[in-house]
Amino acid sequence: MDFLPIFLDIREQPCLVVGGGEVAARKCALLLRAGARVTIQAPALGRAFDADLAAARIAHRASSFHDEDAAGYALVIAATNDDAVNRAVAVAARARHIPVNVVDQPALCSFIMPSIVERAPLIVAVSSGGASPVLARLLRARLESLVPAGYGRLAELAAAFRDRVKARFKPAERRRFWERALQGPIAELVFSGRDEEARKALQETLGDTRLAFSGGEVSLVGAGPGDPDLLTFRALRLMQQADVVVYDRLVSQPVLNLVRLEAERIYAGKERAKHALPQEDINHLLVRLAREGKRVVRLKGGDPFIFGRGGEEIDTLAAEGIPFQVVPGITAAAGCASYAGIPLTHRDYAQSVVFVTGHMQDGTMNLNWRSLAQPRQTVVFYMGLVGIEVLCRELTAHGLPAATPAALIQQGTTPQQRVLTGTLESLPAIVRESGVKAPTLIIIGEVVRLRERLKWFEPAA
Ligand code: SAH
């Protein structure tokens, strides 16, 4: 992070804008909106200032800038089209430790101005750290369309009730109360301009104990195969509302970075034959955390119901009467296949796809090999790396040609993604020689050939 984002209180503070043109006028208007006492310095002012001058909202100092002119201000903006003047303003302000912004010259700035989405008192500020103001503005435009116009009034309503809610609820309950009030029917009332009804409804819910319930809940959330862009909206929302997150080894760091900062994080990772927490303990941990009244997110790689033991975890929750929900995620097969340019089905090559666990128990894999070794079918092995010899041997023995194309995808969808291709015959040697390691997905079938044609989709690592 190159800049610290902060919101500055400049109400009634003396601020100086140097420059008399359009840009200076815009900066001036912004400072006025934030309640500053603005002085504009320029030998002459453009028409854009007429109204503010007439209304005495700004003071005009009709002179060229000199070093000592910066003294005494809380904030200075240089907006002239003269580089030397802009530089002089920056030097003068910096020497006095006054925050200074020089329009369009990040190198001279001690602070930069973000693009803003204004729903006062609610403000969204977007900055590219000076790297690309256009990009920041594009993002701002998208946010504009995303944030309902009534958000400001909603924030005002919340402010009006803040003390009452604070007196009524404990902190955890309070947050839950607000989260429900601010995204449910009450918010919709405000968005449609029915503020008074919203106010009444909020008053009523203060007396409604159902909203203030103290019981926790568990969400089993699929975190996808690694790329945080592949999270669902619901996953993200729950991650950002969680009190505690219990996560697996497969959940990537960039995904974890999206969890609410204050949430407690508990690692329950699993590695082959080295379980950080036995499954039994995880199940009971979830129950205990929920009983403490917490919003628990059980974050699992891929999809919780595909080789994720999600079924066992909710079994315990159901038996113990804990409210829960399951949020699907993109499973490794779907993510890795897309990112490696291998369609799992294809009219000409595969009419079906099977997901199989290649996990070995007692050195064997108890699978229906005959049904797996079918023509025109794609077979995807999860956890198949250790058993690669066995699975290639068995598939060949049950009728698949040794020349059947196969792919290994390590850490699919992440910047570390690695794709190796070969055949059923060559795969074991490739695994031995390449040092490929878990998590790796194995895709077997004619569709792997398509990668040669389609791999330009692969994101640059
Ligand atoms: N529930 C998960 C699967 C858990 S089993 C899902 O739906 O994806 C763990 C196995 O998934 C790993 O051994 C590996 O075979 C596969 N896997 C998970 N994430 C992967 C990734 N990013 N790249 C390659 N394989 C992955």
PDB file of C-alpha atoms in Angstrom, residues 194-407:
ATOM      1  CA  ARG A 194     -40.455   5.951   2.316  1.00  0.00           C
ATOM      2  CA  ASP A 195     -38.151   7.161   5.076  1.00  0.00           C
ATOM      3  CA  GLU A 196     -40.870   7.707   7.657  1.00  0.00           C
ATOM      4  CA  GLU A 197     -42.140   4.154   7.338  1.00  0.00           C
ATOM      5  CA  ALA A 198     -38.572   2.929   7.592  1.00  0.00           C
ATOM      6  CA  ARG A 199     -38.123   4.915  10.782  1.00  0.00           C
ATOM      7  CA  LYS A 200     -41.241   3.329  12.303  1.00  0.00           C
ATOM      8  CA  ALA A 201     -40.172  -0.134  11.242  1.00  0.00           C
ATOM      9  CA  LEU A 202     -36.750   0.330  12.792  1.00  0.00           C
ATOM     10  CA  GLN A 203     -38.348   1.534  16.022  1.00  0.00           C
ATOM     11  CA  GLU A 204     -40.535  -1.576  16.102  1.00  0.00           C
ATOM     12  CA  THR A 205     -37.677  -3.982  15.470  1.00  0.00           C
ATOM     13  CA  LEU A 206     -35.902  -2.539  18.497  1.00  0.00           C
ATOM     14  CA  GLY A 207     -38.525  -4.271  20.590  1.00  0.00           C
ATOM     15  CA  ASP A 208     -38.440  -7.453  18.546  1.00  0.00           C
ATOM     16  CA  THR A 209     -36.318 -10.084  20.214  1.00  0.00           C
ATOM     17  CA  ARG A 210     -36.136 -12.319  17.166  1.00  0.00           C
ATOM     18  CA  LEU A 211     -33.762  -9.874  15.551  1.00  0.00           C
ATOM     19  CA  ALA A 212     -31.629  -9.806  18.627  1.00  0.00           C
ATOM     20  CA  PHE A 213     -31.357 -13.594  18.949  1.00  0.00           C
ATOM     21  CA  SER A 214     -28.088 -14.658  20.417  1.00  0.00           C
ATOM     22  CA  GLY A 215     -27.720 -18.105  18.890  1.00  0.00           C
ATOM     23  CA  GLY A 216     -24.887 -18.630  16.462  1.00  0.00           C
ATOM     24  CA  GLU A 217     -25.014 -20.240  13.071  1.00  0.00           C
ATOM     25  CA  VAL A 218     -22.640 -22.093  10.794  1.00  0.00           C
ATOM     26  CA  SER A 219     -22.132 -21.560   7.091  1.00  0.00           C
ATOM     27  CA  LEU A 220     -20.290 -24.214   5.185  1.00  0.00           C
ATOM     28  CA  VAL A 221     -18.763 -22.123   2.464  1.00  0.00           C
ATOM     29  CA  GLY A 222     -17.067 -23.299  -0.717  1.00  0.00           C
ATOM     30  CA  ALA A 223     -14.017 -21.105  -1.274  1.00  0.00           C
ATOM     31  CA  GLY A 224     -13.283 -22.343  -4.785  1.00  0.00           C
ATOM     32  CA  PRO A 225      -9.972 -23.684  -6.048  1.00  0.00           C
ATOM     33  CA  GLY A 226      -7.760 -20.695  -5.234  1.00  0.00           C
ATOM     34  CA  ASP A 227      -8.390 -17.640  -7.395  1.00  0.00           C
ATOM     35  CA  PRO A 228     -10.398 -15.253  -5.171  1.00  0.00           C
ATOM     36  CA  ASP A 229     -12.286 -14.007  -8.230  1.00  0.00           C
ATOM     37  CA  LEU A 230     -14.022 -17.372  -8.272  1.00  0.00           C
ATOM     38  CA  LEU A 231     -15.789 -16.831  -4.940  1.00  0.00           C
ATOM     39  CA  THR A 232     -19.549 -16.415  -4.998  1.00  0.00           C
ATOM     40  CA  PHE A 233     -21.132 -13.167  -3.795  1.00  0.00           C
ATOM     41  CA  ARG A 234     -22.706 -15.049  -0.929  1.00  0.00           C
ATOM     42  CA  ALA A 235     -19.405 -16.567   0.125  1.00  0.00           C
ATOM     43  CA  LEU A 236     -17.842 -13.133   0.194  1.00  0.00           C
ATOM     44  CA  ARG A 237     -20.721 -11.607   2.147  1.00  0.00           C
ATOM     45  CA  LEU A 238     -20.600 -14.341   4.789  1.00  0.00           C
ATOM     46  CA  MET A 239     -16.811 -14.134   5.028  1.00  0.00           C
ATOM     47  CA  GLN A 240     -17.151 -10.444   5.696  1.00  0.00           C
ATOM     48  CA  GLN A 241     -19.738 -10.940   8.408  1.00  0.00           C
ATOM     49  CA  ALA A 242     -18.047 -13.820  10.213  1.00  0.00           C
ATOM     50  CA  ASP A 243     -16.994 -13.827  13.855  1.00  0.00           C
ATOM     51  CA  VAL A 244     -14.823 -16.862  13.325  1.00  0.00           C
ATOM     52  CA  VAL A 245     -13.539 -18.700  10.283  1.00  0.00           C
ATOM     53  CA  VAL A 246     -12.448 -22.310  10.380  1.00  0.00           C
ATOM     54  CA  TYR A 247     -10.446 -23.024   7.239  1.00  0.00           C
ATOM     55  CA  ASP A 248      -8.651 -25.802   5.395  1.00  0.00           C
ATOM     56  CA  ARG A 249      -5.182 -26.054   3.976  1.00  0.00           C
ATOM     57  CA  LEU A 250      -6.667 -25.807   0.496  1.00  0.00           C
ATOM     58  CA  VAL A 251      -8.112 -22.348   1.085  1.00  0.00           C
ATOM     59  CA  SER A 252      -5.744 -19.925  -0.596  1.00  0.00           C
ATOM     60  CA  GLN A 253      -4.179 -16.936   1.123  1.00  0.00           C
ATOM     61  CA  PRO A 254      -5.737 -14.401  -1.282  1.00  0.00           C
ATOM     62  CA  VAL A 255      -9.144 -15.838  -0.362  1.00  0.00           C
ATOM     63  CA  LEU A 256      -8.352 -15.669   3.364  1.00  0.00           C
ATOM     64  CA  ASN A 257      -7.367 -12.044   2.924  1.00  0.00           C
ATOM     65  CA  LEU A 258     -10.997 -11.288   2.137  1.00  0.00           C
ATOM     66  CA  VAL A 259     -12.217 -12.492   5.526  1.00  0.00           C
ATOM     67  CA  ARG A 260     -13.349  -9.765   7.933  1.00  0.00           C
ATOM     68  CA  LEU A 261     -10.226  -8.419   9.575  1.00  0.00           C
ATOM     69  CA  GLU A 262     -11.525  -8.838  13.117  1.00  0.00           C
ATOM     70  CA  ALA A 263     -12.670 -12.423  12.618  1.00  0.00           C
ATOM     71  CA  GLU A 264     -10.862 -15.131  14.526  1.00  0.00           C
ATOM     72  CA  ARG A 265      -9.144 -17.612  12.191  1.00  0.00           C
ATOM     73  CA  ILE A 266      -8.791 -21.258  13.091  1.00  0.00           C
ATOM     74  CA  TYR A 267      -6.720 -23.578  10.956  1.00  0.00           C
ATOM     75  CA  ALA A 268      -8.226 -27.014  10.656  1.00  0.00           C
ATOM     76  CA  GLY A 269      -6.113 -28.018   7.681  1.00  0.00           C
ATOM     77  CA  LYS A 270      -5.795 -31.461   6.357  1.00  0.00           C
ATOM     78  CA  GLU A 271      -2.786 -32.960   4.791  1.00  0.00           C
ATOM     79  CA  ARG A 272      -2.546 -36.521   3.757  1.00  0.00           C
ATOM     80  CA  ALA A 273      -2.165 -38.675   6.857  1.00  0.00           C
ATOM     81  CA  LYS A 274      -1.398 -35.540   8.869  1.00  0.00           C
ATOM     82  CA  HIS A 275      -4.697 -34.089   9.948  1.00  0.00           C
ATOM     83  CA  ALA A 276      -4.239 -30.850  11.883  1.00  0.00           C
ATOM     84  CA  LEU A 277      -7.565 -31.579  13.555  1.00  0.00           C
ATOM     85  CA  PRO A 278      -9.351 -34.923  13.342  1.00  0.00           C
ATOM     86  CA  GLN A 279     -12.704 -34.641  11.544  1.00  0.00           C
ATOM     87  CA  GLU A 280     -14.535 -35.481  14.738  1.00  0.00           C
ATOM     88  CA  ASP A 281     -12.916 -32.521  16.494  1.00  0.00           C
ATOM     89  CA  ILE A 282     -13.767 -30.151  13.637  1.00  0.00           C
ATOM     90  CA  ASN A 283     -17.411 -31.188  13.804  1.00  0.00           C
ATOM     91  CA  HIS A 284     -17.553 -30.481  17.527  1.00  0.00           C
ATOM     92  CA  LEU A 285     -15.558 -27.288  17.248  1.00  0.00           C
ATOM     93  CA  LEU A 286     -18.202 -25.922  14.876  1.00  0.00           C
ATOM     94  CA  VAL A 287     -20.944 -26.850  17.316  1.00  0.00           C
ATOM     95  CA  ARG A 288     -19.136 -25.252  20.251  1.00  0.00           C
ATOM     96  CA  LEU A 289     -18.419 -21.993  18.393  1.00  0.00           C
ATOM     97  CA  ALA A 290     -22.028 -21.699  17.265  1.00  0.00           C
ATOM     98  CA  ARG A 291     -23.231 -22.344  20.836  1.00  0.00           C
ATOM     99  CA  GLU A 292     -21.098 -19.384  21.923  1.00  0.00           C
ATOM    100  CA  GLY A 293     -23.367 -17.297  19.721  1.00  0.00           C
ATOM    101  CA  LYS A 294     -20.847 -16.796  16.958  1.00  0.00           C
ATOM    102  CA  ARG A 295     -21.325 -16.520  13.239  1.00  0.00           C
ATOM    103  CA  VAL A 296     -19.145 -19.343  12.092  1.00  0.00           C
ATOM    104  CA  VAL A 297     -17.882 -19.721   8.556  1.00  0.00           C
ATOM    105  CA  ARG A 298     -16.454 -23.106   7.767  1.00  0.00           C
ATOM    106  CA  LEU A 299     -14.381 -22.307   4.719  1.00  0.00           C
ATOM    107  CA  LYS A 300     -13.503 -25.225   2.485  1.00  0.00           C
ATOM    108  CA  GLY A 301     -11.516 -25.507  -0.711  1.00  0.00           C
ATOM    109  CA  GLY A 302     -13.601 -25.945  -3.855  1.00  0.00           C
ATOM    110  CA  ASP A 303     -17.139 -27.094  -3.160  1.00  0.00           C
ATOM    111  CA  PRO A 304     -18.041 -28.337   0.341  1.00  0.00           C
ATOM    112  CA  PHE A 305     -20.002 -31.290  -1.017  1.00  0.00           C
ATOM    113  CA  ILE A 306     -17.375 -32.574  -3.425  1.00  0.00           C
ATOM    114  CA  PHE A 307     -14.779 -34.616  -1.540  1.00  0.00           C
ATOM    115  CA  GLY A 308     -15.020 -32.029   1.194  1.00  0.00           C
ATOM    116  CA  ARG A 309     -16.627 -34.037   3.981  1.00  0.00           C
ATOM    117  CA  GLY A 310     -19.257 -31.315   4.142  1.00  0.00           C
ATOM    118  CA  GLY A 311     -21.890 -33.978   4.615  1.00  0.00           C
ATOM    119  CA  GLU A 312     -20.302 -35.180   7.843  1.00  0.00           C
ATOM    120  CA  GLU A 313     -19.979 -31.687   9.241  1.00  0.00           C
ATOM    121  CA  ILE A 314     -23.606 -30.756   8.703  1.00  0.00           C
ATOM    122  CA  ASP A 315     -24.655 -34.150  10.036  1.00  0.00           C
ATOM    123  CA  THR A 316     -23.274 -33.194  13.430  1.00  0.00           C
ATOM    124  CA  LEU A 317     -24.748 -29.678  13.192  1.00  0.00           C
ATOM    125  CA  ALA A 318     -28.166 -31.071  12.355  1.00  0.00           C
ATOM    126  CA  ALA A 319     -27.984 -33.591  15.184  1.00  0.00           C
ATOM    127  CA  GLU A 320     -27.081 -30.815  17.629  1.00  0.00           C
ATOM    128  CA  GLY A 321     -29.796 -28.480  16.349  1.00  0.00           C
ATOM    129  CA  ILE A 322     -27.424 -25.744  15.130  1.00  0.00           C
ATOM    130  CA  PRO A 323     -28.748 -23.578  12.276  1.00  0.00           C
ATOM    131  CA  PHE A 324     -26.577 -23.924   9.184  1.00  0.00           C
ATOM    132  CA  GLN A 325     -26.429 -23.285   5.478  1.00  0.00           C
ATOM    133  CA  VAL A 326     -24.224 -24.613   2.700  1.00  0.00           C
ATOM    134  CA  VAL A 327     -22.794 -22.284   0.075  1.00  0.00           C
ATOM    135  CA  PRO A 328     -21.579 -24.041  -3.062  1.00  0.00           C
ATOM    136  CA  GLY A 329     -18.189 -23.241  -4.514  1.00  0.00           C
ATOM    137  CA  ILE A 330     -16.394 -23.868  -7.765  1.00  0.00           C
ATOM    138  CA  THR A 331     -14.922 -27.314  -7.487  1.00  0.00           C
ATOM    139  CA  ALA A 332     -11.313 -27.974  -8.494  1.00  0.00           C
ATOM    140  CA  ALA A 333     -12.368 -29.916 -11.594  1.00  0.00           C
ATOM    141  CA  ALA A 334     -14.339 -26.985 -12.996  1.00  0.00           C
ATOM    142  CA  GLY A 335     -11.738 -24.368 -12.044  1.00  0.00           C
ATOM    143  CA  CYS A 336      -8.666 -26.284 -13.175  1.00  0.00           C
ATOM    144  CA  ALA A 337     -10.266 -27.424 -16.428  1.00  0.00           C
ATOM    145  CA  SER A 338     -11.200 -23.873 -17.435  1.00  0.00           C
ATOM    146  CA  TYR A 339      -7.875 -22.382 -16.472  1.00  0.00           C
ATOM    147  CA  ALA A 340      -5.970 -25.141 -18.282  1.00  0.00           C
ATOM    148  CA  GLY A 341      -8.045 -24.931 -21.463  1.00  0.00           C
ATOM    149  CA  ILE A 342      -9.517 -28.427 -21.159  1.00  0.00           C
ATOM    150  CA  PRO A 343     -13.291 -28.675 -21.632  1.00  0.00           C
ATOM    151  CA  LEU A 344     -14.525 -31.529 -19.451  1.00  0.00           C
ATOM    152  CA  THR A 345     -17.141 -32.562 -22.004  1.00  0.00           C
ATOM    153  CA  HIS A 346     -17.195 -32.045 -25.752  1.00  0.00           C
ATOM    154  CA  ARG A 347     -19.601 -33.216 -28.437  1.00  0.00           C
ATOM    155  CA  ASP A 348     -16.857 -35.051 -30.300  1.00  0.00           C
ATOM    156  CA  TYR A 349     -14.782 -36.425 -27.428  1.00  0.00           C
ATOM    157  CA  ALA A 350     -16.691 -36.921 -24.192  1.00  0.00           C
ATOM    158  CA  GLN A 351     -20.373 -37.125 -23.375  1.00  0.00           C
ATOM    159  CA  SER A 352     -19.859 -37.658 -19.676  1.00  0.00           C
ATOM    160  CA  VAL A 353     -17.481 -36.716 -16.919  1.00  0.00           C
ATOM    161  CA  VAL A 354     -16.885 -38.451 -13.601  1.00  0.00           C
ATOM    162  CA  PHE A 355     -15.254 -37.037 -10.509  1.00  0.00           C
ATOM    163  CA  VAL A 356     -13.432 -39.719  -8.548  1.00  0.00           C
ATOM    164  CA  THR A 357     -11.342 -39.762  -5.427  1.00  0.00           C
ATOM    165  CA  GLY A 358      -7.936 -41.310  -5.927  1.00  0.00           C
ATOM    166  CA  HIS A 359      -7.305 -41.364  -2.209  1.00  0.00           C
ATOM    167  CA  MET A 360      -5.559 -44.564  -1.229  1.00  0.00           C
ATOM    168  CA  GLN A 361      -6.548 -46.600   1.755  1.00  0.00           C
ATOM    169  CA  ASP A 362      -4.207 -49.388   2.795  1.00  0.00           C
ATOM    170  CA  GLY A 363      -2.318 -48.984  -0.479  1.00  0.00           C
ATOM    171  CA  THR A 364      -5.344 -49.625  -2.677  1.00  0.00           C
ATOM    172  CA  MET A 365      -8.165 -47.760  -4.351  1.00  0.00           C
ATOM    173  CA  ASN A 366     -11.469 -49.466  -4.134  1.00  0.00           C
ATOM    174  CA  LEU A 367     -13.049 -48.192  -7.368  1.00  0.00           C
ATOM    175  CA  ASN A 368     -15.266 -49.529 -10.079  1.00  0.00           C
ATOM    176  CA  TRP A 369     -12.522 -49.504 -12.720  1.00  0.00           C
ATOM    177  CA  ARG A 370     -14.675 -51.000 -15.434  1.00  0.00           C
ATOM    178  CA  SER A 371     -17.114 -48.074 -15.291  1.00  0.00           C
ATOM    179  CA  LEU A 372     -14.254 -45.569 -15.240  1.00  0.00           C
ATOM    180  CA  ALA A 373     -12.478 -47.081 -18.245  1.00  0.00           C
ATOM    181  CA  GLN A 374     -15.224 -46.186 -20.683  1.00  0.00           C
ATOM    182  CA  PRO A 375     -14.738 -44.551 -24.068  1.00  0.00           C
ATOM    183  CA  ARG A 376     -16.002 -40.992 -24.646  1.00  0.00           C
ATOM    184  CA  GLN A 377     -15.839 -40.204 -20.954  1.00  0.00           C
ATOM    185  CA  THR A 378     -13.617 -37.790 -19.020  1.00  0.00           C
ATOM    186  CA  VAL A 379     -12.348 -39.001 -15.663  1.00  0.00           C
ATOM    187  CA  VAL A 380     -11.189 -36.465 -13.099  1.00  0.00           C
ATOM    188  CA  PHE A 381      -9.200 -37.714 -10.135  1.00  0.00           C
ATOM    189  CA  TYR A 382      -9.039 -35.701  -6.946  1.00  0.00           C
ATOM    190  CA  MET A 383      -6.259 -36.631  -4.499  1.00  0.00           C
ATOM    191  CA  GLY A 384      -4.800 -39.013  -7.067  1.00  0.00           C
ATOM    192  CA  LEU A 385      -1.135 -38.077  -6.995  1.00  0.00           C
ATOM    193  CA  VAL A 386       0.098 -40.674  -4.519  1.00  0.00           C
ATOM    194  CA  GLY A 387      -1.846 -43.412  -6.244  1.00  0.00           C
ATOM    195  CA  ILE A 388      -0.927 -42.392  -9.789  1.00  0.00           C
ATOM    196  CA  GLU A 389       0.766 -45.713 -10.612  1.00  0.00           C
ATOM    197  CA  VAL A 390      -2.238 -47.683  -9.443  1.00  0.00           C
ATOM    198  CA  LEU A 391      -4.812 -45.636 -11.268  1.00  0.00           C
ATOM    199  CA  CYS A 392      -2.965 -45.558 -14.588  1.00  0.00           C
ATOM    200  CA  ARG A 393      -2.338 -49.295 -14.394  1.00  0.00           C
ATOM    201  CA  GLU A 394      -5.928 -50.140 -13.498  1.00  0.00           C
ATOM    202  CA  LEU A 395      -7.475 -47.930 -16.187  1.00  0.00           C
ATOM    203  CA  THR A 396      -5.244 -49.497 -18.827  1.00  0.00           C
ATOM    204  CA  ALA A 397      -5.926 -52.992 -17.531  1.00  0.00           C
ATOM    205  CA  HIS A 398      -9.653 -52.328 -17.759  1.00  0.00           C
ATOM    206  CA  GLY A 399      -9.571 -51.253 -21.374  1.00  0.00           C
ATOM    207  CA  LEU A 400      -8.422 -47.652 -21.819  1.00  0.00           C
ATOM    208  CA  PRO A 401      -5.677 -47.329 -24.467  1.00  0.00           C
ATOM    209  CA  ALA A 402      -2.257 -46.590 -23.002  1.00  0.00           C
ATOM    210  CA  ALA A 403      -2.124 -43.595 -25.349  1.00  0.00           C
ATOM    211  CA  THR A 404      -5.175 -41.930 -23.751  1.00  0.00           C
ATOM    212  CA  PRO A 405      -4.268 -38.278 -23.153  1.00  0.00           C
ATOM    213  CA  ALA A 406      -3.963 -37.148 -19.547  1.00  0.00           C
ATOM    214  CA  ALA A 407      -3.160 -33.908 -17.722  1.00  0.00           C
TER     215      ALA A 407
END
